[in-house]
mmCIF file with all atom_site columns, C-alpha atoms in Angstrom:
data_model
loop_
_atom_site.group_PDB
_atom_site.id
_atom_site.type_symbol
_atom_site.label_atom_id
_atom_site.label_alt_id
_atom_site.label_comp_id
_atom_site.label_asym_id
_atom_site.label_entity_id
_atom_site.label_seq_id
_atom_site.pdbx_PDB_ins_code
_atom_site.Cartn_x
_atom_site.Cartn_y
_atom_site.Cartn_z
_atom_site.occupancy
_atom_site.B_iso_or_equiv
_atom_site.pdbx_formal_charge
_atom_site.auth_seq_id
_atom_site.auth_comp_id
_atom_site.auth_asym_id
_atom_site.auth_atom_id
_atom_site.pdbx_PDB_model_num
ATOM 1   C CA . UNK T 1 1   ? -5.684 -2.593 -12.268 1.00 45.00 ? 1   UNK T CA 1
ATOM 2   C CA . UNK T 1 2   ? -7.664 0.505  -13.424 1.00 48.00 ? 2   UNK T CA 1
ATOM 3   C CA . UNK T 1 3   ? -5.209 3.514  -13.522 1.00 51.00 ? 3   UNK T CA 1
ATOM 4   C CA . UNK T 1 4   ? -7.554 6.460  -14.033 1.00 52.00 ? 4   UNK T CA 1
ATOM 5   C CA . UNK T 1 5   ? -6.055 9.900  -14.005 1.00 52.00 ? 5   UNK T CA 1
ATOM 6   C CA . UNK T 1 6   ? -8.121 11.585 -11.158 1.00 58.00 ? 6   UNK T CA 1
ATOM 7   C CA . UNK T 1 7   ? -5.334 14.025 -10.452 1.00 61.00 ? 7   UNK T CA 1
ATOM 8   C CA . UNK T 1 8   ? -3.204 16.613 -12.347 1.00 69.00 ? 8   UNK T CA 1
ATOM 9   C CA . UNK T 1 9   ? 0.345  15.182 -12.921 1.00 76.00 ? 9   UNK T CA 1
ATOM 10  C CA . UNK T 1 10  ? 3.543  17.167 -13.133 1.00 83.00 ? 10  UNK T CA 1
ATOM 11  C CA . UNK T 1 11  ? 7.049  16.096 -14.186 1.00 86.00 ? 11  UNK T CA 1
ATOM 12  C CA . UNK T 1 12  ? 9.516  17.088 -11.433 1.00 86.00 ? 12  UNK T CA 1
ATOM 13  C CA . UNK T 1 13  ? 13.036 16.416 -10.370 1.00 86.00 ? 13  UNK T CA 1
ATOM 14  C CA . UNK T 1 14  ? 13.248 14.356 -7.096  1.00 88.00 ? 14  UNK T CA 1
ATOM 15  C CA . UNK T 1 15  ? 15.221 11.806 -5.157  1.00 86.00 ? 15  UNK T CA 1
ATOM 16  C CA . UNK T 1 16  ? 13.234 8.637  -4.658  1.00 90.00 ? 16  UNK T CA 1
ATOM 17  C CA . UNK T 1 17  ? 14.315 6.347  -1.885  1.00 88.00 ? 17  UNK T CA 1
ATOM 18  C CA . UNK T 1 18  ? 12.095 3.167  -1.277  1.00 90.00 ? 18  UNK T CA 1
ATOM 19  C CA . UNK T 1 19  ? 11.818 0.363  1.068   1.00 92.00 ? 19  UNK T CA 1
ATOM 20  C CA . UNK T 1 20  ? 9.885  -2.706 -0.166  1.00 93.00 ? 20  UNK T CA 1
ATOM 21  C CA . UNK T 1 21  ? 7.528  -3.902 2.652   1.00 94.00 ? 21  UNK T CA 1
ATOM 22  C CA . UNK T 1 22  ? 6.836  -7.600 3.312   1.00 93.00 ? 22  UNK T CA 1
ATOM 23  C CA . UNK T 1 23  ? 3.204  -6.901 4.037   1.00 93.00 ? 23  UNK T CA 1
ATOM 24  C CA . UNK T 1 24  ? 0.565  -4.239 3.912   1.00 92.00 ? 24  UNK T CA 1
ATOM 25  C CA . UNK T 1 25  ? 1.481  -1.478 6.437   1.00 92.00 ? 25  UNK T CA 1
ATOM 26  C CA . UNK T 1 26  ? -1.081 -0.382 9.067   1.00 91.00 ? 26  UNK T CA 1
ATOM 27  C CA . UNK T 1 27  ? -3.079 2.723  8.151   1.00 87.00 ? 27  UNK T CA 1
ATOM 28  C CA . UNK T 1 28  ? -1.439 4.842  10.883  1.00 87.00 ? 28  UNK T CA 1
ATOM 29  C CA . UNK T 1 29  ? 2.142  3.470  10.453  1.00 88.00 ? 29  UNK T CA 1
ATOM 30  C CA . UNK T 1 30  ? 4.835  5.925  9.973   1.00 86.00 ? 30  UNK T CA 1
ATOM 31  C CA . UNK T 1 31  ? 6.424  5.597  6.524   1.00 88.00 ? 31  UNK T CA 1
ATOM 32  C CA . UNK T 1 32  ? 9.431  7.686  7.437   1.00 84.00 ? 32  UNK T CA 1
ATOM 33  C CA . UNK T 1 33  ? 10.625 5.023  10.073  1.00 84.00 ? 33  UNK T CA 1
ATOM 34  C CA . UNK T 1 34  ? 12.058 3.039  7.150   1.00 85.00 ? 34  UNK T CA 1
ATOM 35  C CA . UNK T 1 35  ? 14.611 5.831  6.383   1.00 80.00 ? 35  UNK T CA 1
ATOM 36  C CA . UNK T 1 36  ? 17.611 7.225  8.191   1.00 76.00 ? 36  UNK T CA 1
ATOM 37  C CA . UNK T 1 37  ? 16.394 10.861 7.560   1.00 68.00 ? 37  UNK T CA 1
ATOM 38  C CA . UNK T 1 38  ? 13.182 10.154 9.382   1.00 65.00 ? 38  UNK T CA 1
ATOM 39  C CA . UNK T 1 39  ? 14.070 12.707 12.326  1.00 73.00 ? 39  UNK T CA 1
ATOM 40  C CA . UNK T 1 40  ? 14.265 15.663 9.925   1.00 73.00 ? 40  UNK T CA 1
ATOM 41  C CA . UNK T 1 41  ? 11.044 14.734 8.383   1.00 70.00 ? 41  UNK T CA 1
ATOM 42  C CA . UNK T 1 42  ? 9.330  14.708 11.810  1.00 71.00 ? 42  UNK T CA 1
ATOM 43  C CA . UNK T 1 43  ? 11.021 18.035 12.714  1.00 76.00 ? 43  UNK T CA 1
ATOM 44  C CA . UNK T 1 44  ? 9.773  19.689 9.407   1.00 73.00 ? 44  UNK T CA 1
ATOM 45  C CA . UNK T 1 45  ? 6.222  18.265 9.858   1.00 71.00 ? 45  UNK T CA 1
ATOM 46  C CA . UNK T 1 46  ? 6.071  19.647 13.398  1.00 76.00 ? 46  UNK T CA 1
ATOM 47  C CA . UNK T 1 47  ? 7.300  23.087 12.243  1.00 78.00 ? 47  UNK T CA 1
ATOM 48  C CA . UNK T 1 48  ? 4.645  23.209 9.623   1.00 74.00 ? 48  UNK T CA 1
ATOM 49  C CA . UNK T 1 49  ? 1.931  22.283 12.123  1.00 75.00 ? 49  UNK T CA 1
ATOM 50  C CA . UNK T 1 50  ? 3.228  25.084 14.482  1.00 82.00 ? 50  UNK T CA 1
ATOM 51  C CA . UNK T 1 51  ? 3.265  27.507 11.674  1.00 79.00 ? 51  UNK T CA 1
ATOM 52  C CA . UNK T 1 52  ? -0.272 26.615 10.798  1.00 75.00 ? 52  UNK T CA 1
ATOM 53  C CA . UNK T 1 53  ? -1.411 26.782 14.362  1.00 81.00 ? 53  UNK T CA 1
ATOM 54  C CA . UNK T 1 54  ? 0.259  30.231 14.948  1.00 84.00 ? 54  UNK T CA 1
ATOM 55  C CA . UNK T 1 55  ? -0.634 32.011 11.717  1.00 83.00 ? 55  UNK T CA 1
ATOM 56  C CA . UNK T 1 56  ? -3.834 33.259 12.874  1.00 86.00 ? 56  UNK T CA 1
ATOM 57  C CA . UNK T 1 57  ? -2.649 34.555 16.132  1.00 89.00 ? 57  UNK T CA 1
ATOM 58  C CA . UNK T 1 58  ? 0.419  36.057 14.265  1.00 89.00 ? 58  UNK T CA 1
ATOM 59  C CA . UNK T 1 59  ? -1.948 38.014 12.031  1.00 89.00 ? 59  UNK T CA 1
ATOM 60  C CA . UNK T 1 60  ? -3.974 39.164 15.045  1.00 91.00 ? 60  UNK T CA 1
ATOM 61  C CA . UNK T 1 61  ? -0.741 40.413 16.572  1.00 91.00 ? 61  UNK T CA 1
ATOM 62  C CA . UNK T 1 62  ? 0.231  42.158 13.408  1.00 90.00 ? 62  UNK T CA 1
ATOM 63  C CA . UNK T 1 63  ? -3.163 43.869 13.145  1.00 92.00 ? 63  UNK T CA 1
ATOM 64  C CA . UNK T 1 64  ? -2.605 45.207 16.787  1.00 94.00 ? 64  UNK T CA 1
ATOM 65  C CA . UNK T 1 65  ? 0.971  46.010 16.529  1.00 93.00 ? 65  UNK T CA 1
ATOM 66  C CA . UNK T 1 66  ? 2.531  46.155 13.010  1.00 92.00 ? 66  UNK T CA 1
ATOM 67  C CA . UNK T 1 67  ? 6.061  46.358 14.206  1.00 93.00 ? 67  UNK T CA 1
ATOM 68  C CA . UNK T 1 68  ? 5.821  43.270 16.515  1.00 92.00 ? 68  UNK T CA 1
ATOM 69  C CA . UNK T 1 69  ? 3.904  41.486 13.715  1.00 90.00 ? 69  UNK T CA 1
ATOM 70  C CA . UNK T 1 70  ? 6.762  42.291 11.242  1.00 91.00 ? 70  UNK T CA 1
ATOM 71  C CA . UNK T 1 71  ? 9.339  41.126 13.852  1.00 92.00 ? 71  UNK T CA 1
ATOM 72  C CA . UNK T 1 72  ? 7.583  37.793 14.363  1.00 90.00 ? 72  UNK T CA 1
ATOM 73  C CA . UNK T 1 73  ? 7.340  37.289 10.567  1.00 88.00 ? 73  UNK T CA 1
ATOM 74  C CA . UNK T 1 74  ? 11.117 37.793 10.409  1.00 91.00 ? 74  UNK T CA 1
ATOM 75  C CA . UNK T 1 75  ? 11.565 35.167 13.190  1.00 90.00 ? 75  UNK T CA 1
ATOM 76  C CA . UNK T 1 76  ? 9.303  32.761 11.347  1.00 86.00 ? 76  UNK T CA 1
ATOM 77  C CA . UNK T 1 77  ? 11.412 33.258 8.212   1.00 85.00 ? 77  UNK T CA 1
ATOM 78  C CA . UNK T 1 78  ? 14.617 32.554 10.137  1.00 88.00 ? 78  UNK T CA 1
ATOM 79  C CA . UNK T 1 79  ? 13.254 29.356 11.390  1.00 84.00 ? 79  UNK T CA 1
ATOM 80  C CA . UNK T 1 80  ? 12.130 28.362 8.066   1.00 79.00 ? 80  UNK T CA 1
ATOM 81  C CA . UNK T 1 81  ? 15.565 29.119 6.694   1.00 82.00 ? 81  UNK T CA 1
ATOM 82  C CA . UNK T 1 82  ? 17.227 26.953 9.443   1.00 83.00 ? 82  UNK T CA 1
ATOM 83  C CA . UNK T 1 83  ? 14.705 24.103 8.754   1.00 78.00 ? 83  UNK T CA 1
ATOM 84  C CA . UNK T 1 84  ? 15.365 24.164 5.094   1.00 75.00 ? 84  UNK T CA 1
ATOM 85  C CA . UNK T 1 85  ? 19.184 24.121 5.618   1.00 79.00 ? 85  UNK T CA 1
ATOM 86  C CA . UNK T 1 86  ? 18.714 21.139 7.946   1.00 77.00 ? 86  UNK T CA 1
ATOM 87  C CA . UNK T 1 87  ? 16.518 19.253 5.401   1.00 72.00 ? 87  UNK T CA 1
ATOM 88  C CA . UNK T 1 88  ? 19.035 20.182 2.530   1.00 72.00 ? 88  UNK T CA 1
ATOM 89  C CA . UNK T 1 89  ? 21.887 18.766 4.564   1.00 72.00 ? 89  UNK T CA 1
ATOM 90  C CA . UNK T 1 90  ? 20.040 15.580 5.114   1.00 68.00 ? 90  UNK T CA 1
ATOM 91  C CA . UNK T 1 91  ? 19.142 15.049 1.388   1.00 63.00 ? 91  UNK T CA 1
ATOM 92  C CA . UNK T 1 92  ? 22.480 16.178 0.063   1.00 63.00 ? 92  UNK T CA 1
ATOM 93  C CA . UNK T 1 93  ? 24.033 12.873 0.230   1.00 62.00 ? 93  UNK T CA 1
ATOM 94  C CA . UNK T 1 94  ? 21.288 11.018 -1.636  1.00 61.00 ? 94  UNK T CA 1
ATOM 95  C CA . UNK T 1 95  ? 21.669 9.674  -5.138  1.00 64.00 ? 95  UNK T CA 1
ATOM 96  C CA . UNK T 1 96  ? 21.237 11.698 -8.219  1.00 74.00 ? 96  UNK T CA 1
ATOM 97  C CA . UNK T 1 97  ? 17.702 13.096 -8.709  1.00 83.00 ? 97  UNK T CA 1
ATOM 98  C CA . UNK T 1 98  ? 15.500 11.812 -11.458 1.00 88.00 ? 98  UNK T CA 1
ATOM 99  C CA . UNK T 1 99  ? 12.390 13.114 -13.241 1.00 90.00 ? 99  UNK T CA 1
ATOM 100 C CA . UNK T 1 100 ? 9.316  11.724 -11.753 1.00 92.00 ? 100 UNK T CA 1
ATOM 101 C CA . UNK T 1 101 ? 5.644  12.222 -12.576 1.00 93.00 ? 101 UNK T CA 1
ATOM 102 C CA . UNK T 1 102 ? 3.912  13.397 -9.345  1.00 91.00 ? 102 UNK T CA 1
ATOM 103 C CA . UNK T 1 103 ? 0.246  13.750 -8.578  1.00 88.00 ? 103 UNK T CA 1
ATOM 104 C CA . UNK T 1 104 ? -1.765 13.787 -5.362  1.00 87.00 ? 104 UNK T CA 1
ATOM 105 C CA . UNK T 1 105 ? -2.649 10.200 -5.978  1.00 90.00 ? 105 UNK T CA 1
ATOM 106 C CA . UNK T 1 106 ? 0.658  8.752  -6.753  1.00 93.00 ? 106 UNK T CA 1
ATOM 107 C CA . UNK T 1 107 ? 3.878  8.876  -8.879  1.00 94.00 ? 107 UNK T CA 1
ATOM 108 C CA . UNK T 1 108 ? 5.845  7.358  -11.728 1.00 95.00 ? 108 UNK T CA 1
ATOM 109 C CA . UNK T 1 109 ? 9.506  6.925  -11.286 1.00 94.00 ? 109 UNK T CA 1
ATOM 110 C CA . UNK T 1 110 ? 12.413 4.784  -12.629 1.00 93.00 ? 110 UNK T CA 1
ATOM 111 C CA . UNK T 1 111 ? 13.962 1.998  -10.420 1.00 93.00 ? 111 UNK T CA 1
ATOM 112 C CA . UNK T 1 112 ? 16.967 0.011  -11.415 1.00 91.00 ? 112 UNK T CA 1
ATOM 113 C CA . UNK T 1 113 ? 15.186 -3.472 -10.681 1.00 92.00 ? 113 UNK T CA 1
ATOM 114 C CA . UNK T 1 114 ? 11.641 -4.702 -11.267 1.00 93.00 ? 114 UNK T CA 1
ATOM 115 C CA . UNK T 1 115 ? 9.102  -4.406 -8.452  1.00 94.00 ? 115 UNK T CA 1
ATOM 116 C CA . UNK T 1 116 ? 6.101  -6.833 -8.270  1.00 94.00 ? 116 UNK T CA 1
ATOM 117 C CA . UNK T 1 117 ? 2.671  -5.266 -8.986  1.00 95.00 ? 117 UNK T CA 1
ATOM 118 C CA . UNK T 1 118 ? 0.889  -4.935 -5.679  1.00 95.00 ? 118 UNK T CA 1
ATOM 119 C CA . UNK T 1 119 ? 4.133  -4.681 -3.822  1.00 95.00 ? 119 UNK T CA 1
ATOM 120 C CA . UNK T 1 120 ? 3.845  -2.419 -0.746  1.00 96.00 ? 120 UNK T CA 1
ATOM 121 C CA . UNK T 1 121 ? 6.410  0.271  -0.451  1.00 96.00 ? 121 UNK T CA 1
ATOM 122 C CA . UNK T 1 122 ? 7.624  3.034  2.017   1.00 94.00 ? 122 UNK T CA 1
ATOM 123 C CA . UNK T 1 123 ? 8.729  5.993  -0.209  1.00 93.00 ? 123 UNK T CA 1
ATOM 124 C CA . UNK T 1 124 ? 10.757 9.031  0.772   1.00 88.00 ? 124 UNK T CA 1
ATOM 125 C CA . UNK T 1 125 ? 10.600 11.802 -1.882  1.00 88.00 ? 125 UNK T CA 1
ATOM 126 C CA . UNK T 1 126 ? 12.887 14.726 -1.622  1.00 83.00 ? 126 UNK T CA 1
ATOM 127 C CA . UNK T 1 127 ? 12.775 17.684 -4.022  1.00 80.00 ? 127 UNK T CA 1
ATOM 128 C CA . UNK T 1 128 ? 15.292 20.452 -4.625  1.00 73.00 ? 128 UNK T CA 1
ATOM 129 C CA . UNK T 1 129 ? 13.072 23.217 -6.014  1.00 67.00 ? 129 UNK T CA 1
ATOM 130 C CA . UNK T 1 130 ? 11.228 24.036 -4.094  1.00 65.00 ? 130 UNK T CA 1
ATOM 131 C CA . UNK T 1 131 ? 12.912 22.221 -1.263  1.00 70.00 ? 131 UNK T CA 1
ATOM 132 C CA . UNK T 1 132 ? 10.685 19.559 0.408   1.00 77.00 ? 132 UNK T CA 1
ATOM 133 C CA . UNK T 1 133 ? 10.730 15.949 1.656   1.00 80.00 ? 133 UNK T CA 1
ATOM 134 C CA . UNK T 1 134 ? 7.940  13.647 2.511   1.00 86.00 ? 134 UNK T CA 1
ATOM 135 C CA . UNK T 1 135 ? 7.680  9.983  3.421   1.00 89.00 ? 135 UNK T CA 1
ATOM 136 C CA . UNK T 1 136 ? 4.587  8.034  2.309   1.00 92.00 ? 136 UNK T CA 1
ATOM 137 C CA . UNK T 1 137 ? 3.340  4.476  1.807   1.00 95.00 ? 137 UNK T CA 1
ATOM 138 C CA . UNK T 1 138 ? 2.428  3.405  -1.686  1.00 96.00 ? 138 UNK T CA 1
ATOM 139 C CA . UNK T 1 139 ? 1.540  0.259  -3.618  1.00 96.00 ? 139 UNK T CA 1
ATOM 140 C CA . UNK T 1 140 ? 3.058  -0.618 -6.998  1.00 97.00 ? 140 UNK T CA 1
ATOM 141 C CA . UNK T 1 141 ? 0.346  -0.573 -9.647  1.00 96.00 ? 141 UNK T CA 1
ATOM 142 C CA . UNK T 1 142 ? 2.511  -1.153 -12.755 1.00 95.00 ? 142 UNK T CA 1
ATOM 143 C CA . UNK T 1 143 ? 6.174  -2.078 -13.510 1.00 95.00 ? 143 UNK T CA 1
ATOM 144 C CA . UNK T 1 144 ? 7.250  -1.855 -17.110 1.00 94.00 ? 144 UNK T CA 1
ATOM 145 C CA . UNK T 1 145 ? 10.827 -2.239 -18.615 1.00 91.00 ? 145 UNK T CA 1
ATOM 146 C CA . UNK T 1 146 ? 12.517 0.996  -19.530 1.00 85.00 ? 146 UNK T CA 1
ATOM 147 C CA . UNK T 1 147 ? 15.174 0.959  -22.150 1.00 82.00 ? 147 UNK T CA 1
ATOM 148 C CA . UNK T 1 148 ? 18.509 1.067  -20.416 1.00 77.00 ? 148 UNK T CA 1
ATOM 149 C CA . UNK T 1 149 ? 17.132 2.620  -17.196 1.00 80.00 ? 149 UNK T CA 1
ATOM 150 C CA . UNK T 1 150 ? 15.736 -0.362 -15.322 1.00 88.00 ? 150 UNK T CA 1
ATOM 151 C CA . UNK T 1 151 ? 11.816 -0.162 -14.821 1.00 93.00 ? 151 UNK T CA 1
ATOM 152 C CA . UNK T 1 152 ? 9.206  2.469  -14.941 1.00 94.00 ? 152 UNK T CA 1
ATOM 153 C CA . UNK T 1 153 ? 7.247  2.019  -11.659 1.00 95.00 ? 153 UNK T CA 1
ATOM 154 C CA . UNK T 1 154 ? 3.797  3.517  -11.113 1.00 96.00 ? 154 UNK T CA 1
ATOM 155 C CA . UNK T 1 155 ? 2.733  3.690  -7.566  1.00 96.00 ? 155 UNK T CA 1
ATOM 156 C CA . UNK T 1 156 ? -0.445 4.807  -5.851  1.00 95.00 ? 156 UNK T CA 1
ATOM 157 C CA . UNK T 1 157 ? -0.191 6.528  -2.399  1.00 94.00 ? 157 UNK T CA 1
ATOM 158 C CA . UNK T 1 158 ? -1.878 5.017  0.394   1.00 93.00 ? 158 UNK T CA 1
ATOM 159 C CA . UNK T 1 159 ? -3.277 6.247  3.710   1.00 90.00 ? 159 UNK T CA 1
ATOM 160 C CA . UNK T 1 160 ? -2.608 9.939  2.892   1.00 88.00 ? 160 UNK T CA 1
ATOM 161 C CA . UNK T 1 161 ? -3.953 12.238 5.508   1.00 85.00 ? 161 UNK T CA 1
ATOM 162 C CA . UNK T 1 162 ? -5.192 15.661 4.651   1.00 84.00 ? 162 UNK T CA 1
ATOM 163 C CA . UNK T 1 163 ? -1.899 17.370 5.606   1.00 81.00 ? 163 UNK T CA 1
ATOM 164 C CA . UNK T 1 164 ? 0.144  15.057 3.476   1.00 85.00 ? 164 UNK T CA 1
ATOM 165 C CA . UNK T 1 165 ? -2.212 15.506 0.501   1.00 86.00 ? 165 UNK T CA 1
ATOM 166 C CA . UNK T 1 166 ? -2.175 19.294 0.965   1.00 84.00 ? 166 UNK T CA 1
ATOM 167 C CA . UNK T 1 167 ? 1.796  19.303 1.171   1.00 83.00 ? 167 UNK T CA 1
ATOM 168 C CA . UNK T 1 168 ? 1.901  17.393 -2.180  1.00 87.00 ? 168 UNK T CA 1
ATOM 169 C CA . UNK T 1 169 ? -0.648 19.645 -3.921  1.00 86.00 ? 169 UNK T CA 1
ATOM 170 C CA . UNK T 1 170 ? 1.095  22.687 -2.636  1.00 84.00 ? 170 UNK T CA 1
ATOM 171 C CA . UNK T 1 171 ? 4.446  21.371 -3.779  1.00 84.00 ? 171 UNK T CA 1
ATOM 172 C CA . UNK T 1 172 ? 3.054  20.812 -7.269  1.00 84.00 ? 172 UNK T CA 1
ATOM 173 C CA . UNK T 1 173 ? 1.595  24.354 -7.364  1.00 85.00 ? 173 UNK T CA 1
ATOM 174 C CA . UNK T 1 174 ? 4.882  25.882 -6.142  1.00 82.00 ? 174 UNK T CA 1
ATOM 175 C CA . UNK T 1 175 ? 6.884  23.938 -8.695  1.00 80.00 ? 175 UNK T CA 1
ATOM 176 C CA . UNK T 1 176 ? 4.353  25.058 -11.489 1.00 80.00 ? 176 UNK T CA 1
ATOM 177 C CA . UNK T 1 177 ? 4.992  28.662 -10.330 1.00 81.00 ? 177 UNK T CA 1
ATOM 178 C CA . UNK T 1 178 ? 8.792  28.219 -10.265 1.00 75.00 ? 178 UNK T CA 1
ATOM 179 C CA . UNK T 1 179 ? 8.604  26.683 -13.815 1.00 73.00 ? 179 UNK T CA 1
ATOM 180 C CA . UNK T 1 180 ? 6.452  29.544 -15.116 1.00 75.00 ? 180 UNK T CA 1
ATOM 181 C CA . UNK T 1 181 ? 8.904  32.032 -13.848 1.00 78.00 ? 181 UNK T CA 1
ATOM 182 C CA . UNK T 1 182 ? 11.881 30.373 -15.431 1.00 75.00 ? 182 UNK T CA 1
ATOM 183 C CA . UNK T 1 183 ? 10.244 30.245 -18.899 1.00 70.00 ? 183 UNK T CA 1
ATOM 184 C CA . UNK T 1 184 ? 11.235 33.238 -20.972 1.00 66.00 ? 184 UNK T CA 1
ATOM 185 C CA . UNK T 1 185 ? 8.367  35.451 -21.846 1.00 60.00 ? 185 UNK T CA 1
ATOM 186 C CA . UNK T 1 186 ? 7.258  35.240 -25.456 1.00 58.00 ? 186 UNK T CA 1
ATOM 187 C CA . UNK T 1 187 ? 6.501  38.556 -27.103 1.00 56.00 ? 187 UNK T CA 1
ATOM 188 C CA . UNK T 1 188 ? 2.820  39.032 -28.124 1.00 56.00 ? 188 UNK T CA 1
ATOM 189 C CA . UNK T 1 189 ? 2.179  39.601 -31.768 1.00 53.00 ? 189 UNK T CA 1
#
């Protein structure tokens, strides 16, 4: 199978949970239904949608009444903090994170056992920094032995909607910014 690199890839630390599916999932099927933490993913997605829906209105309120707008921003941050806490408590019990290669089109990760090429998967990816979790459908495009670690799996995301693609691309950008801030500044000569 042709594995062109149409998207920027970034190495990130993540927990990868997977469920091998017996057949191709429906395009509108919910990938999170295969995982116990699906309710927190639905809640986080709804909070993000509400945040997007209200952002323009919140800005209009802030333009008309700065104090009220600032107060609403504080309430929004409080809700975000609670949501992040809930997500963190859900993913805290997962296995040790691994380094994956993530792009808008798919990912590469290590799995202890081989997976057949063309195998359909439901994946739940959870990240510590910045904190995020997302459930997606994917298909294995490559499985290669990895010395002592099981197998390197390359999988292509399927049926991504615009919001999921945007969530992944924003996560990649945020992770790049965090990484850039953590690098020590080199003196210019």
